[in-house]
PDB file of C-alpha atoms and ligand atoms in Angstrom:
ATOM      1  CA  ARG A   1     211.091 127.558  96.576  1.00  0.00           C
ATOM      2  CA  LEU A   2     207.748 128.935  97.526  1.00  0.00           C
ATOM      3  CA  ARG A   3     206.146 127.857 100.707  1.00  0.00           C
ATOM      4  CA  PRO A   4     202.412 127.681 100.952  1.00  0.00           C
ATOM      5  CA  MET A   5     200.658 130.673 102.454  1.00  0.00           C
ATOM      6  CA  SER A   6     198.408 128.253 104.436  1.00  0.00           C
ATOM      7  CA  GLU A   7     198.482 124.545 104.567  1.00  0.00           C
ATOM      8  CA  ALA A   8     194.625 124.479 105.375  1.00  0.00           C
ATOM      9  CA  GLY A   9     191.947 124.045 102.873  1.00  0.00           C
ATOM     10  CA  GLY A  10     193.688 122.804  99.924  1.00  0.00           C
ATOM     11  CA  ALA A  11     191.909 120.302  97.725  1.00  0.00           C
ATOM     12  CA  SER A  12     193.378 116.820  97.163  1.00  0.00           C
ATOM     13  CA  PRO A  13     195.028 116.621  93.918  1.00  0.00           C
ATOM     14  CA  ALA A  14     193.138 114.522  91.389  1.00  0.00           C
ATOM     15  CA  PRO A  15     194.956 111.133  90.734  1.00  0.00           C
ATOM     16  CA  VAL A  16     196.918 110.664  87.680  1.00  0.00           C
ATOM     17  CA  SER A  17     195.012 109.171  84.826  1.00  0.00           C
ATOM     18  CA  ALA A  18     196.823 105.835  84.054  1.00  0.00           C
ATOM     19  CA  SER A  19     195.346 105.622  80.574  1.00  0.00           C
ATOM     20  CA  GLY A  20     196.513 109.236  79.932  1.00  0.00           C
ATOM     21  CA  TRP A  21     200.091 108.807  80.941  1.00  0.00           C
ATOM     22  CA  SER A  22     200.576 105.574  79.169  1.00  0.00           C
ATOM     23  CA  ARG A  23     198.916 107.151  76.027  1.00  0.00           C
ATOM     24  CA  SER A  24     201.423 110.070  76.127  1.00  0.00           C
ATOM     25  CA  TRP A  25     204.429 107.734  76.905  1.00  0.00           C
ATOM     26  CA  GLY A  26     203.368 105.154  74.262  1.00  0.00           C
ATOM     27  CA  THR A  27     202.936 107.430  71.374  1.00  0.00           C
ATOM     28  CA  SER A  28     205.941 109.949  71.929  1.00  0.00           C
ATOM     29  CA  GLY A  29     208.311 107.390  73.673  1.00  0.00           C
ATOM     30  CA  ASN A  30     210.037 110.497  75.262  1.00  0.00           C
ATOM     31  CA  LEU A  31     209.003 111.850  78.783  1.00  0.00           C
ATOM     32  CA  ALA A  32     210.170 115.306  77.559  1.00  0.00           C
ATOM     33  CA  ARG A  33     207.365 115.596  75.184  1.00  0.00           C
ATOM     34  CA  VAL A  34     204.614 115.066  77.761  1.00  0.00           C
ATOM     35  CA  ARG A  35     203.412 118.622  78.270  1.00  0.00           C
ATOM     36  CA  ARG A  36     201.447 118.339  81.300  1.00  0.00           C
ATOM     37  CA  MET A  37     200.715 115.679  83.977  1.00  0.00           C
ATOM     38  CA  SER A  38     197.077 115.566  84.505  1.00  0.00           C
ATOM     39  CA  PHE A  39     196.921 116.290  88.310  1.00  0.00           C
ATOM     40  CA  ALA A  40     198.151 119.813  87.532  1.00  0.00           C
ATOM     41  CA  ASP A  41     195.603 120.277  84.973  1.00  0.00           C
ATOM     42  CA  HIS A  42     193.096 120.254  87.689  1.00  0.00           C
ATOM     43  CA  ASP A  43     195.121 122.188  90.001  1.00  0.00           C
ATOM     44  CA  PRO A  44     193.840 125.867  90.115  1.00  0.00           C
ATOM     45  CA  ASP A  45     197.188 126.971  91.825  1.00  0.00           C
ATOM     46  CA  VAL A  46     199.095 126.058  88.690  1.00  0.00           C
ATOM     47  CA  GLY A  47     198.761 128.463  85.929  1.00  0.00           C
ATOM     48  CA  GLU A  48     200.147 129.169  82.465  1.00  0.00           C
ATOM     49  CA  VAL A  49     203.052 126.899  81.343  1.00  0.00           C
ATOM     50  CA  LEU A  50     205.977 129.276  80.886  1.00  0.00           C
ATOM     51  CA  LEU A  51     208.698 126.762  79.822  1.00  0.00           C
ATOM     52  CA  THR A  52     207.725 123.512  78.269  1.00  0.00           C
ATOM     53  CA  ALA A  53     209.743 120.355  78.838  1.00  0.00           C
ATOM     54  CA  ASP A  54     210.957 120.826  75.304  1.00  0.00           C
ATOM     55  CA  ASP A  55     211.833 124.415  75.936  1.00  0.00           C
ATOM     56  CA  ILE A  56     213.906 123.263  78.927  1.00  0.00           C
ATOM     57  CA  GLN A  57     215.503 120.249  77.269  1.00  0.00           C
ATOM     58  CA  LYS A  58     216.585 122.404  74.254  1.00  0.00           C
ATOM     59  CA  ARG A  59     218.480 124.865  76.617  1.00  0.00           C
ATOM     60  CA  ILE A  60     219.921 122.135  78.710  1.00  0.00           C
ATOM     61  CA  VAL A  61     221.594 120.604  75.398  1.00  0.00           C
ATOM     62  CA  GLU A  62     223.145 124.026  74.678  1.00  0.00           C
ATOM     63  CA  ILE A  63     224.405 124.575  78.209  1.00  0.00           C
ATOM     64  CA  GLY A  64     225.798 120.926  78.181  1.00  0.00           C
ATOM     65  CA  ALA A  65     227.609 121.617  74.990  1.00  0.00           C
ATOM     66  CA  GLU A  66     229.105 124.854  76.264  1.00  0.00           C
ATOM     67  CA  LEU A  67     230.243 123.134  79.374  1.00  0.00           C
ATOM     68  CA  THR A  68     231.652 120.193  77.627  1.00  0.00           C
ATOM     69  CA  ALA A  69     233.919 122.621  75.736  1.00  0.00           C
ATOM     70  CA  ALA A  70     234.876 124.575  78.534  1.00  0.00           C
ATOM     71  CA  TYR A  71     236.010 121.847  80.706  1.00  0.00           C
ATOM     72  CA  GLU A  72     237.431 119.775  77.950  1.00  0.00           C
ATOM     73  CA  GLY A  73     240.198 117.332  79.258  1.00  0.00           C
ATOM     74  CA  ARG A  74     238.984 117.820  83.064  1.00  0.00           C
ATOM     75  CA  ILE A  75     236.802 115.837  85.353  1.00  0.00           C
ATOM     76  CA  PRO A  76     234.323 118.665  86.667  1.00  0.00           C
ATOM     77  CA  LEU A  77     232.415 117.833  89.895  1.00  0.00           C
ATOM     78  CA  LEU A  78     228.972 118.909  89.640  1.00  0.00           C
ATOM     79  CA  VAL A  79     227.602 120.133  92.909  1.00  0.00           C
ATOM     80  CA  CYS A  80     223.806 119.952  93.226  1.00  0.00           C
ATOM     81  CA  VAL A  81     222.111 122.305  95.760  1.00  0.00           C
ATOM     82  CA  LEU A  82     219.212 120.291  97.287  1.00  0.00           C
ATOM     83  CA  LYS A  83     216.345 119.947  96.967  1.00  0.00           C
ATOM     84  CA  GLY A  84     215.275 122.101  93.915  1.00  0.00           C
ATOM     85  CA  SER A  85     218.304 121.330  91.607  1.00  0.00           C
ATOM     86  CA  TYR A  86     217.844 117.615  91.553  1.00  0.00           C
ATOM     87  CA  VAL A  87     215.946 117.383  88.329  1.00  0.00           C
ATOM     88  CA  PHE A  88     218.162 120.099  86.488  1.00  0.00           C
ATOM     89  CA  VAL A  89     221.325 118.308  87.514  1.00  0.00           C
ATOM     90  CA  ALA A  90     220.081 114.858  86.375  1.00  0.00           C
ATOM     91  CA  ASP A  91     219.408 116.264  82.932  1.00  0.00           C
ATOM     92  CA  LEU A  92     222.440 118.491  82.634  1.00  0.00           C
ATOM     93  CA  ALA A  93     224.849 115.861  83.804  1.00  0.00           C
ATOM     94  CA  ARG A  94     223.682 113.734  80.811  1.00  0.00           C
ATOM     95  CA  ALA A  95     224.084 116.759  78.412  1.00  0.00           C
ATOM     96  CA  ILE A  96     227.785 117.147  79.315  1.00  0.00           C
ATOM     97  CA  ASP A  97     229.965 114.727  77.301  1.00  0.00           C
ATOM     98  CA  LEU A  98     232.612 114.553  79.981  1.00  0.00           C
ATOM     99  CA  PRO A  99     233.349 112.090  82.851  1.00  0.00           C
ATOM    100  CA  VAL A 100     231.574 114.348  85.515  1.00  0.00           C
ATOM    101  CA  GLU A 101     231.398 113.629  89.144  1.00  0.00           C
ATOM    102  CA  LEU A 102     228.288 114.489  91.381  1.00  0.00           C
ATOM    103  CA  ASP A 103     228.045 115.631  95.020  1.00  0.00           C
ATOM    104  CA  PHE A 104     225.059 117.092  96.705  1.00  0.00           C
ATOM    105  CA  ILE A 105     224.792 119.837  99.393  1.00  0.00           C
ATOM    106  CA  ALA A 106     221.561 121.218 101.032  1.00  0.00           C
ATOM    107  CA  VAL A 107     221.010 124.591 102.531  1.00  0.00           C
ATOM    108  CA  SER A 108     217.961 126.070 104.408  1.00  0.00           C
ATOM    109  CA  SER A 109     216.968 129.748 104.946  1.00  0.00           C
ATOM    110  CA  TYR A 110     215.014 130.468 107.793  1.00  0.00           C
ATOM    111  CA  GLY A 111     211.489 131.738 107.666  1.00  0.00           C
ATOM    112  CA  SER A 112     208.138 130.489 106.548  1.00  0.00           C
ATOM    113  CA  SER A 113     206.974 133.076 103.931  1.00  0.00           C
ATOM    114  CA  THR A 114     207.213 132.943 100.093  1.00  0.00           C
ATOM    115  CA  ARG A 115     210.235 135.204 100.270  1.00  0.00           C
ATOM    116  CA  THR A 116     213.760 134.327 101.217  1.00  0.00           C
ATOM    117  CA  SER A 117     214.752 135.337 104.805  1.00  0.00           C
ATOM    118  CA  GLY A 118     218.040 136.631 105.752  1.00  0.00           C
ATOM    119  CA  VAL A 119     219.967 133.644 107.299  1.00  0.00           C
ATOM    120  CA  VAL A 120     221.326 130.473 105.445  1.00  0.00           C
ATOM    121  CA  ARG A 121     222.479 127.555 107.185  1.00  0.00           C
ATOM    122  CA  LEU A 122     224.165 124.374 106.006  1.00  0.00           C
ATOM    123  CA  VAL A 123     221.849 121.357 106.294  1.00  0.00           C
ATOM    124  CA  LYS A 124     223.828 118.689 104.361  1.00  0.00           C
ATOM    125  CA  ASP A 125     227.372 118.991 103.554  1.00  0.00           C
ATOM    126  CA  LEU A 126     229.329 117.668 100.685  1.00  0.00           C
ATOM    127  CA  ASP A 127     230.751 114.038 100.848  1.00  0.00           C
ATOM    128  CA  SER A 128     233.769 114.961  98.878  1.00  0.00           C
ATOM    129  CA  ASP A 129     236.798 117.243  99.371  1.00  0.00           C
ATOM    130  CA  ILE A 130     236.598 119.783  96.618  1.00  0.00           C
ATOM    131  CA  ALA A 131     240.193 121.140  97.266  1.00  0.00           C
ATOM    132  CA  GLY A 132     241.864 121.262  93.719  1.00  0.00           C
ATOM    133  CA  ARG A 133     238.629 120.503  92.050  1.00  0.00           C
ATOM    134  CA  ASP A 134     236.863 122.139  89.146  1.00  0.00           C
ATOM    135  CA  VAL A 135     233.573 122.661  90.777  1.00  0.00           C
ATOM    136  CA  ILE A 136     230.154 123.528  89.014  1.00  0.00           C
ATOM    137  CA  LEU A 137     227.530 124.722  91.458  1.00  0.00           C
ATOM    138  CA  ILE A 138     224.015 123.772  90.200  1.00  0.00           C
ATOM    139  CA  GLU A 139     221.019 125.750  91.255  1.00  0.00           C
ATOM    140  CA  ASP A 140     217.511 125.566  90.002  1.00  0.00           C
ATOM    141  CA  ILE A 141     216.758 129.345  90.574  1.00  0.00           C
ATOM    142  CA  VAL A 142     218.723 132.247  91.647  1.00  0.00           C
ATOM    143  CA  ASP A 143     216.078 134.735  93.396  1.00  0.00           C
ATOM    144  CA  SER A 144     217.520 137.261  96.106  1.00  0.00           C
ATOM    145  CA  GLY A 145     221.009 135.733  95.601  1.00  0.00           C
ATOM    146  CA  LEU A 146     221.280 135.107  99.330  1.00  0.00           C
ATOM    147  CA  THR A 147     221.778 131.284  99.034  1.00  0.00           C
ATOM    148  CA  LEU A 148     224.338 131.701  96.263  1.00  0.00           C
ATOM    149  CA  ARG A 149     226.374 134.338  98.229  1.00  0.00           C
ATOM    150  CA  TYR A 150     226.513 131.916 101.151  1.00  0.00           C
ATOM    151  CA  LEU A 151     227.472 128.991  99.022  1.00  0.00           C
ATOM    152  CA  ARG A 152     230.193 130.586  97.174  1.00  0.00           C
ATOM    153  CA  ARG A 153     231.667 131.808 100.388  1.00  0.00           C
ATOM    154  CA  ASN A 154     231.412 128.505 101.813  1.00  0.00           C
ATOM    155  CA  LEU A 155     232.802 126.668  98.771  1.00  0.00           C
ATOM    156  CA  GLU A 156     235.643 129.016  98.030  1.00  0.00           C
ATOM    157  CA  ALA A 157     236.963 128.706 101.601  1.00  0.00           C
ATOM    158  CA  ARG A 158     237.583 124.952 100.726  1.00  0.00           C
ATOM    159  CA  ASN A 159     240.146 125.865  97.840  1.00  0.00           C
ATOM    160  CA  PRO A 160     238.704 124.508  94.819  1.00  0.00           C
ATOM    161  CA  ALA A 161     240.750 124.840  91.475  1.00  0.00           C
ATOM    162  CA  SER A 162     237.763 126.739  90.115  1.00  0.00           C
ATOM    163  CA  LEU A 163     234.240 127.459  90.848  1.00  0.00           C
ATOM    164  CA  THR A 164     231.562 128.287  88.432  1.00  0.00           C
ATOM    165  CA  VAL A 165     227.787 128.586  88.826  1.00  0.00           C
ATOM    166  CA  CYS A 166     225.072 127.162  86.687  1.00  0.00           C
ATOM    167  CA  THR A 167     221.520 128.174  87.326  1.00  0.00           C
ATOM    168  CA  LEU A 168     218.443 127.170  85.210  1.00  0.00           C
ATOM    169  CA  ILE A 169     216.606 130.108  86.114  1.00  0.00           C
ATOM    170  CA  ALA A 170     217.607 133.517  87.294  1.00  0.00           C
ATOM    171  CA  ARG A 171     215.179 136.286  88.402  1.00  0.00           C
ATOM    172  CA  ALA A 172     215.556 139.573  86.270  1.00  0.00           C
ATOM    173  CA  SER A 173     216.499 141.560  89.498  1.00  0.00           C
ATOM    174  CA  ALA A 174     218.996 139.080  90.648  1.00  0.00           C
ATOM    175  CA  ASP A 175     222.443 140.753  89.968  1.00  0.00           C
ATOM    176  CA  ILE A 176     223.779 137.922  87.868  1.00  0.00           C
ATOM    177  CA  GLU A 177     226.949 139.883  87.310  1.00  0.00           C
ATOM    178  CA  SER A 178     228.055 140.617  90.883  1.00  0.00           C
ATOM    179  CA  LEU A 179     226.939 137.084  91.757  1.00  0.00           C
ATOM    180  CA  ASP A 180     229.319 135.989  89.207  1.00  0.00           C
ATOM    181  CA  VAL A 181     227.006 133.349  87.535  1.00  0.00           C
ATOM    182  CA  GLY A 182     228.583 131.772  84.460  1.00  0.00           C
ATOM    183  CA  TYR A 183     225.582 129.995  82.942  1.00  0.00           C
ATOM    184  CA  VAL A 184     221.864 130.879  83.095  1.00  0.00           C
ATOM    185  CA  GLY A 185     219.253 128.912  81.343  1.00  0.00           C
ATOM    186  CA  PHE A 186     216.437 131.296  81.507  1.00  0.00           C
ATOM    187  CA  THR A 187     215.643 134.742  82.997  1.00  0.00           C
ATOM    188  CA  ILE A 188     212.193 135.131  84.341  1.00  0.00           C
ATOM    189  CA  ALA A 189     210.108 138.421  85.441  1.00  0.00           C
ATOM    190  CA  ASP A 190     210.272 139.492  88.769  1.00  0.00           C
ATOM    191  CA  GLU A 191     206.555 139.017  89.337  1.00  0.00           C
ATOM    192  CA  ASP A 192     206.432 135.456  88.197  1.00  0.00           C
ATOM    193  CA  TRP A 193     206.398 132.500  90.671  1.00  0.00           C
ATOM    194  CA  LEU A 194     207.206 129.369  89.214  1.00  0.00           C
ATOM    195  CA  VAL A 195     206.553 125.553  90.068  1.00  0.00           C
ATOM    196  CA  GLY A 196     207.793 122.404  88.404  1.00  0.00           C
ATOM    197  CA  TYR A 197     210.969 120.813  87.246  1.00  0.00           C
ATOM    198  CA  GLY A 198     212.213 120.600  90.773  1.00  0.00           C
ATOM    199  CA  LEU A 199     210.654 123.749  92.258  1.00  0.00           C
ATOM    200  CA  ASP A 200     208.000 123.520  94.783  1.00  0.00           C
ATOM    201  CA  VAL A 201     205.401 124.874  96.731  1.00  0.00           C
ATOM    202  CA  GLY A 202     205.275 123.307 100.244  1.00  0.00           C
ATOM    203  CA  GLN A 203     207.403 120.321  98.603  1.00  0.00           C
ATOM    204  CA  ARG A 204     204.788 119.644  95.838  1.00  0.00           C
ATOM    205  CA  TYR A 205     204.984 120.176  92.062  1.00  0.00           C
ATOM    206  CA  ARG A 206     208.792 119.122  91.813  1.00  0.00           C
ATOM    207  CA  ASN A 207     207.809 116.283  89.589  1.00  0.00           C
ATOM    208  CA  LEU A 208     206.300 118.388  86.874  1.00  0.00           C
ATOM    209  CA  GLY A 209     208.237 118.126  83.661  1.00  0.00           C
ATOM    210  CA  TYR A 210     207.636 121.678  82.623  1.00  0.00           C
ATOM    211  CA  LEU A 211     207.687 125.249  84.625  1.00  0.00           C
ATOM    212  CA  ALA A 212     204.242 126.835  85.113  1.00  0.00           C
ATOM    213  CA  LYS A 213     203.527 129.958  86.947  1.00  0.00           C
ATOM    214  CA  TYR A 214     202.251 129.399  90.471  1.00  0.00           C
ATOM    215  CA  VAL A 215     198.789 131.315  91.116  1.00  0.00           C
ATOM    216  CA  LYS A 216     199.612 132.657  94.586  1.00  0.00           C
ATOM    217  CA  PRO A 217     196.565 132.343  97.036  1.00  0.00           C
ATOM    218  CA  ASP A 218     196.791 135.983  97.575  1.00  0.00           C
ATOM    219  CA  SER A 219     196.954 137.120  94.033  1.00  0.00           C
TER     220      SER A 219
HETATM  221  C1  PRP B   1     215.498 127.797  96.423  1.00  0.00           C
HETATM  222  C2  PRP B   1     216.388 127.536  95.320  1.00  0.00           C
HETATM  223  C3  PRP B   1     217.644 128.252  95.660  1.00  0.00           C
HETATM  224  C4  PRP B   1     217.336 129.441  96.658  1.00  0.00           C
HETATM  225  C5  PRP B   1     217.275 130.522  95.747  1.00  0.00           C
HETATM  226  O1  PRP B   1     215.866 126.874  97.416  1.00  0.00           O
HETATM  227  O2  PRP B   1     216.717 126.106  95.114  1.00  0.00           O
HETATM  228  O3  PRP B   1     218.566 127.377  96.331  1.00  0.00           O
HETATM  229  O4  PRP B   1     215.849 129.126  96.748  1.00  0.00           O
HETATM  230  O5  PRP B   1     216.681 131.808  96.643  1.00  0.00           O
HETATM  231  P1  PRP B   1     217.496 132.762  96.839  1.00  0.00           P
HETATM  232  O6  PRP B   1     218.497 133.529  95.654  1.00  0.00           O
HETATM  233  O7  PRP B   1     216.551 134.025  97.362  1.00  0.00           O
HETATM  234  O8  PRP B   1     218.474 132.446  97.955  1.00  0.00           O
HETATM  235  P2  PRP B   1     214.727 126.622  98.788  1.00  0.00           P
HETATM  236  O9  PRP B   1     215.203 127.420  99.943  1.00  0.00           O
HETATM  237  O10 PRP B   1     213.287 127.072  98.332  1.00  0.00           O
HETATM  238  O11 PRP B   1     214.837 125.140  98.992  1.00  0.00           O
HETATM  239  P3  PRP B   1     214.513 123.875  97.935  1.00  0.00           P
HETATM  240  O12 PRP B   1     215.747 123.756  96.899  1.00  0.00           O
HETATM  241  O13 PRP B   1     214.648 122.665  98.821  1.00  0.00           O
HETATM  242  O14 PRP B   1     213.150 123.995  97.388  1.00  0.00           O
END
């Protein structure tokens, strides 16, 4: 979601401790309980953990149950918006007790700052025809709503039977009602910038199991 203010001068991340990792894995037997990967513990740009892996998984189980009830008897098509949503959709799909199908779409907004610019373009289209399908669009975060507005317009033109939006995170200032977002995992404060669980800075941190505040270089 965020792009780095500068690629220059960043310290190399410390290597993941093999012993620490295997100890976490061995005692819990559950990746969701691993609170932090060690490389981020040594990264000054990664701050307070806002949502632990457990927090996220508990909420996903709730949303999954809601979607299971709402789409009973149907085969919804989960549309994952690459790249940020790839972690969320992997967990959410497994929390839905229905024969869901998956497809992937990628969009890009022009610009290089930490704020979204005004133009969205399609980078990778869906493989499937969504006409007559019950589509659930999966986002990791709704920030300005620009991406979602574009995708809704684009997908609705293909005549799905229904189109619902499910986002893990919504920024407080995002107009969830007018954007018609059906399912929201968590709402975050406007001043918070997050990394982890699919959200990146300069393509890094997506593999963190939790969501942490990103300490912006200029803050
Ligand atoms: C992020 C996120 C949303 C979009 C939300 O994608 O995944 O798609 O921004 O921002 P908006 O509401 O202001 O439009 P990004 O462009 O960072 O790409 P990524 O998913 O590949 O990280």
